[in-house]
Tab-separated table of C-alpha atoms in Angstrom:
chain	number	residue	atom	x	y	z
A	168	UNK	CA	0.061	0.032	-0.037
A	169	UNK	CA	1.496	3.334	-0.836
A	170	UNK	CA	2.528	5.610	2.051
A	171	UNK	CA	-0.040	8.273	1.214
A	172	UNK	CA	-2.887	5.874	1.324
A	173	UNK	CA	-1.830	4.627	4.804
A	174	UNK	CA	-1.532	8.308	6.043
A	175	UNK	CA	-4.756	9.172	4.732
A	176	UNK	CA	-6.566	6.259	6.312
A	177	UNK	CA	-4.742	6.923	9.525
A	178	UNK	CA	-6.100	10.108	9.436
A	179	UNK	CA	-9.117	11.800	10.999
A	180	UNK	CA	-10.455	12.934	7.394
A	181	UNK	CA	-9.705	9.498	5.877
A	182	UNK	CA	-11.565	7.494	8.481
A	183	UNK	CA	-14.259	9.757	7.997
A	184	UNK	CA	-14.516	9.846	4.416
A	185	UNK	CA	-14.343	5.794	4.251
A	186	UNK	CA	-17.042	5.834	7.005
A	187	UNK	CA	-19.221	7.954	4.784
A	188	UNK	CA	-18.424	5.856	1.613
A	189	UNK	CA	-19.176	2.540	3.142
A	190	UNK	CA	-22.167	3.875	5.190
A	191	UNK	CA	-23.728	5.430	1.619
A	192	UNK	CA	-22.972	2.290	0.199
A	193	UNK	CA	-24.719	0.385	2.717
A	194	UNK	CA	-27.876	2.824	2.241
A	195	UNK	CA	-27.771	1.773	-1.537
A	196	UNK	CA	-28.066	-1.740	-0.670
A	197	UNK	CA	-31.124	-1.023	1.772
A	198	UNK	CA	-33.027	0.696	-1.046
A	199	UNK	CA	-32.122	-1.978	-3.504
A	200	UNK	CA	-33.159	-4.529	-0.640
A	201	UNK	CA	-36.616	-2.608	0.261
A	202	UNK	CA	-37.393	-2.655	-3.712
A	203	UNK	CA	-36.979	-6.247	-3.944
A	204	UNK	CA	-38.953	-7.100	-0.771
A	205	UNK	CA	-41.778	-5.145	-2.497
A	206	UNK	CA	-42.278	-8.224	-4.375
A	207	UNK	CA	-44.288	-9.410	-1.500
A	208	UNK	CA	-46.969	-6.898	-2.548
A	209	UNK	CA	-47.068	-7.221	-6.071
A	210	UNK	CA	-46.920	-10.840	-6.138
A	211	UNK	CA	-47.820	-12.062	-2.689
A	212	UNK	CA	-45.662	-15.087	-1.213
A	213	UNK	CA	-45.264	-16.626	-4.551
A	214	UNK	CA	-43.813	-13.618	-6.011
A	215	UNK	CA	-41.378	-13.023	-2.942
A	216	UNK	CA	-40.123	-16.656	-3.449
A	217	UNK	CA	-39.569	-16.117	-6.958
A	218	UNK	CA	-37.603	-12.801	-6.317
A	219	UNK	CA	-35.849	-14.977	-3.880
A	220	UNK	CA	-35.060	-17.739	-6.323
A	221	UNK	CA	-33.700	-15.385	-8.719
A	222	UNK	CA	-31.271	-14.144	-6.214
A	223	UNK	CA	-30.229	-17.438	-5.419
A	224	UNK	CA	-29.909	-18.369	-9.164
A	225	UNK	CA	-27.066	-15.799	-9.259
A	226	UNK	CA	-24.794	-18.481	-7.403
A	227	UNK	CA	-21.282	-17.025	-7.074
A	228	UNK	CA	-22.439	-13.376	-7.908
A	229	UNK	CA	-24.731	-13.643	-4.810
A	230	UNK	CA	-21.960	-15.024	-2.534
A	231	UNK	CA	-19.757	-12.345	-3.452
A	232	UNK	CA	-22.093	-9.408	-3.165
A	233	UNK	CA	-22.651	-10.840	0.278
A	234	UNK	CA	-19.130	-11.102	1.186
A	235	UNK	CA	-18.668	-7.621	0.011
A	236	UNK	CA	-21.805	-6.322	2.001
A	237	UNK	CA	-20.185	-8.153	5.197
A	238	UNK	CA	-16.946	-6.436	4.407
A	239	UNK	CA	-18.562	-2.875	4.263
A	240	UNK	CA	-20.471	-3.470	7.352
A	241	UNK	CA	-17.338	-4.536	9.469
A	242	UNK	CA	-15.374	-1.626	7.914
A	243	UNK	CA	-18.054	1.060	8.530
A	244	UNK	CA	-18.715	-0.593	12.209
A	245	UNK	CA	-14.974	-0.794	12.972
A	246	UNK	CA	-14.435	2.796	12.104
A	247	UNK	CA	-17.451	4.182	13.758
A	248	UNK	CA	-16.497	2.793	16.908
A	249	UNK	CA	-12.956	3.607	16.651
A	250	UNK	CA	-13.623	7.138	15.839
A	251	UNK	CA	-16.103	7.233	18.901
A	252	UNK	CA	-13.450	6.015	21.139
A	253	UNK	CA	-10.870	8.750	19.853
A	254	UNK	CA	-13.372	11.430	20.409
A	255	UNK	CA	-14.135	10.598	23.986
A	256	UNK	CA	-10.194	10.384	24.582
A	257	UNK	CA	-9.491	13.832	23.036
A	258	UNK	CA	-10.689	16.115	25.899
A	259	UNK	CA	-10.979	19.251	23.774
A	260	UNK	CA	-13.074	17.624	21.016
A	261	UNK	CA	-15.330	16.063	24.014
A	262	UNK	CA	-15.639	19.624	25.564
A	263	UNK	CA	-16.615	21.077	22.399
A	264	UNK	CA	-19.145	18.407	21.631
A	265	UNK	CA	-20.651	19.111	24.901
A	266	UNK	CA	-20.501	22.903	24.434
A	267	UNK	CA	-22.892	22.499	21.406
A	268	UNK	CA	-25.039	19.900	22.627
A	269	UNK	CA	-27.972	22.084	22.101
A	270	UNK	CA	-27.729	22.338	18.714
A	271	UNK	CA	-27.378	18.585	18.196
A	272	UNK	CA	-30.519	16.357	17.617
A	273	UNK	CA	-31.424	12.952	19.434
A	274	UNK	CA	-30.587	11.028	16.085
A	275	UNK	CA	-26.837	12.782	16.268
A	276	UNK	CA	-26.641	11.972	20.063
A	277	UNK	CA	-27.615	8.292	19.655
A	278	UNK	CA	-25.487	7.247	16.764
A	279	UNK	CA	-23.471	4.572	18.512
A	280	UNK	CA	-26.518	2.926	20.555
A	281	UNK	CA	-28.986	2.925	17.257
A	282	UNK	CA	-25.851	1.539	15.288
A	283	UNK	CA	-25.412	-1.335	17.857
A	284	UNK	CA	-29.353	-1.760	18.027
A	285	UNK	CA	-29.136	-2.352	14.116
A	286	UNK	CA	-26.320	-4.744	14.485
A	287	UNK	CA	-28.247	-7.008	16.743
A	288	UNK	CA	-31.200	-6.790	14.704
A	289	UNK	CA	-29.270	-7.907	11.533
A	290	UNK	CA	-27.979	-10.853	13.503
A	291	UNK	CA	-31.336	-11.610	14.300
A	292	UNK	CA	-32.614	-11.143	10.703
A	293	UNK	CA	-29.807	-13.198	9.315
A	294	UNK	CA	-30.515	-16.065	11.692
A	295	UNK	CA	-34.045	-16.086	11.161
A	296	UNK	CA	-33.787	-16.543	7.252
A	297	UNK	CA	-30.152	-16.084	5.664
A	298	UNK	CA	-28.780	-19.095	7.646
A	299	UNK	CA	-31.780	-21.547	7.079
A	300	UNK	CA	-31.582	-20.815	3.554
A	301	UNK	CA	-27.946	-21.385	3.293
A	302	UNK	CA	-28.458	-24.681	5.149
A	303	UNK	CA	-31.402	-25.903	2.993
A	304	UNK	CA	-33.921	-25.648	5.746
A	305	UNK	CA	-35.923	-23.369	4.257
A	306	UNK	CA	-38.603	-24.658	1.981
A	307	UNK	CA	-40.884	-21.561	1.743
A	308	UNK	CA	-38.687	-18.288	2.411
A	309	UNK	CA	-42.032	-16.023	2.025
A	310	UNK	CA	-44.104	-18.120	4.113
A	311	UNK	CA	-41.638	-18.042	6.967
A	312	UNK	CA	-40.965	-14.099	6.488
A	313	UNK	CA	-44.803	-13.800	6.713
A	314	UNK	CA	-45.406	-16.030	9.578
A	315	UNK	CA	-42.297	-14.388	11.282
A	316	UNK	CA	-43.553	-10.919	10.911
A	317	UNK	CA	-47.197	-11.837	11.704
A	318	UNK	CA	-46.282	-12.885	15.113
A	319	UNK	CA	-46.386	-10.135	17.890
A	320	UNK	CA	-42.705	-11.070	18.954
A	321	UNK	CA	-41.415	-10.934	15.608
A	322	UNK	CA	-43.197	-7.507	14.357
A	323	UNK	CA	-42.037	-5.887	17.815
A	324	UNK	CA	-38.353	-6.986	17.134
A	325	UNK	CA	-38.494	-5.810	13.630
A	326	UNK	CA	-40.262	-2.565	14.309
A	327	UNK	CA	-37.712	-1.904	16.918
A	328	UNK	CA	-34.834	-2.533	14.605
A	329	UNK	CA	-36.430	-0.427	11.967
A	330	UNK	CA	-36.966	2.387	14.433
A	331	UNK	CA	-33.126	2.201	15.393
A	332	UNK	CA	-32.386	2.235	11.739
A	333	UNK	CA	-34.520	5.364	10.675
A	334	UNK	CA	-32.892	7.241	13.687
A	335	UNK	CA	-29.302	5.909	12.706
A	336	UNK	CA	-30.152	7.104	8.934
A	337	UNK	CA	-31.659	10.357	9.690
A	338	UNK	CA	-28.516	11.724	11.037
A	339	UNK	CA	-25.914	9.603	8.914
A	340	UNK	CA	-26.965	10.275	5.499
A	341	UNK	CA	-26.701	13.988	5.970
A	342	UNK	CA	-23.450	13.542	7.561
A	343	UNK	CA	-21.977	11.432	5.335
A	344	UNK	CA	-22.700	13.911	2.314
A	345	UNK	CA	-21.176	16.771	4.567
A	346	UNK	CA	-18.264	14.676	5.148
A	347	UNK	CA	-17.884	14.189	1.218
A	348	UNK	CA	-18.097	17.816	0.671
A	349	UNK	CA	-21.465	17.681	-1.068
A	350	UNK	CA	-22.909	20.824	0.198
A	351	UNK	CA	-23.453	24.419	-1.052
A	352	UNK	CA	-25.214	27.209	0.820
A	353	UNK	CA	-27.938	27.611	-1.805
A	354	UNK	CA	-28.906	23.888	-1.834
A	355	UNK	CA	-27.594	22.383	1.440
A	356	UNK	CA	-31.213	22.806	2.861
A	357	UNK	CA	-32.707	20.615	-0.137
A	358	UNK	CA	-29.767	17.887	0.579
A	359	UNK	CA	-30.758	17.740	4.047
A	360	UNK	CA	-34.551	17.587	3.500
A	361	UNK	CA	-33.706	14.901	1.039
A	362	UNK	CA	-31.505	12.867	3.399
A	363	UNK	CA	-34.196	12.964	6.049
A	364	UNK	CA	-36.807	12.118	3.433
A	365	UNK	CA	-34.641	9.077	2.232
A	366	UNK	CA	-34.271	7.887	5.801
A	367	UNK	CA	-37.840	8.405	6.489
A	368	UNK	CA	-38.930	6.116	3.521
A	369	UNK	CA	-36.584	3.598	4.078
A	370	UNK	CA	-37.924	3.406	7.583
A	371	UNK	CA	-41.505	3.575	6.813
A	372	UNK	CA	-41.019	1.112	3.835
A	373	UNK	CA	-39.463	-1.737	5.953
A	374	UNK	CA	-41.928	-0.940	8.757
A	375	UNK	CA	-44.924	-1.752	6.410
A	376	UNK	CA	-43.944	-5.272	6.152
A	377	UNK	CA	-44.633	-6.478	9.768
A	378	UNK	CA	-47.657	-4.041	9.951
A	379	UNK	CA	-49.013	-5.470	6.573
A	380	UNK	CA	-48.459	-9.130	7.871
A	381	UNK	CA	-50.107	-8.463	11.279
A	382	UNK	CA	-52.935	-6.971	9.486
A	383	UNK	CA	-53.192	-9.899	7.080
A	384	UNK	CA	-52.936	-12.374	9.643
A	385	UNK	CA	-55.640	-10.838	11.577
A	386	UNK	CA	-57.909	-10.397	8.561
A	387	UNK	CA	-57.584	-14.344	7.868
A	388	UNK	CA	-58.539	-15.457	11.436
A	389	UNK	CA	-61.164	-12.784	11.527
A	390	UNK	CA	-62.480	-14.497	8.478
A	391	UNK	CA	-62.015	-18.222	9.791
A	392	UNK	CA	-63.998	-17.413	12.774
């Protein structure tokens, strides 16, 4: 690795830049994942299974994508924890943050907490669906997803995870754009509004699935009774 790359990555600016790039890359994945999950609405369980089967048919490409996503997440999480630790060790920086606490938001002050909650939610999500699929123990992924999200416990876990994700994205997207220098006095307000709108759209989109499954299960039970 050239020395200048090492110096850049070890600097505060370099770490924050990589954090922003990996974060926005993960946001891109969330957008694609949400659009794919909408197949549950357009085609029901069968349509969702067809979407899942199309992904599995990618074979090595899917595996490479999953490895890449895992690497992005590990790098992003590791850098975030390192930056938080370095900020806490820097007394002057800690003083500056405390001095401006009044202008910060709940989302910005809770980034580490919401990030850890999202991590726990991701682990549960993978254990619930991806691991059984890889082991060949999941015959009907769409039905398993609906059953899981139609249960009060499953829906609650999912909604709490999505709430944490929404709060995390509310600050993260805007902060990443600012870190990368994507700002201007004339259109920064529109970027902030767009970042908040994207975070809200992702959170509401993912939250709609457990709500839909709960309502569908309730309607089905009422019809049977």
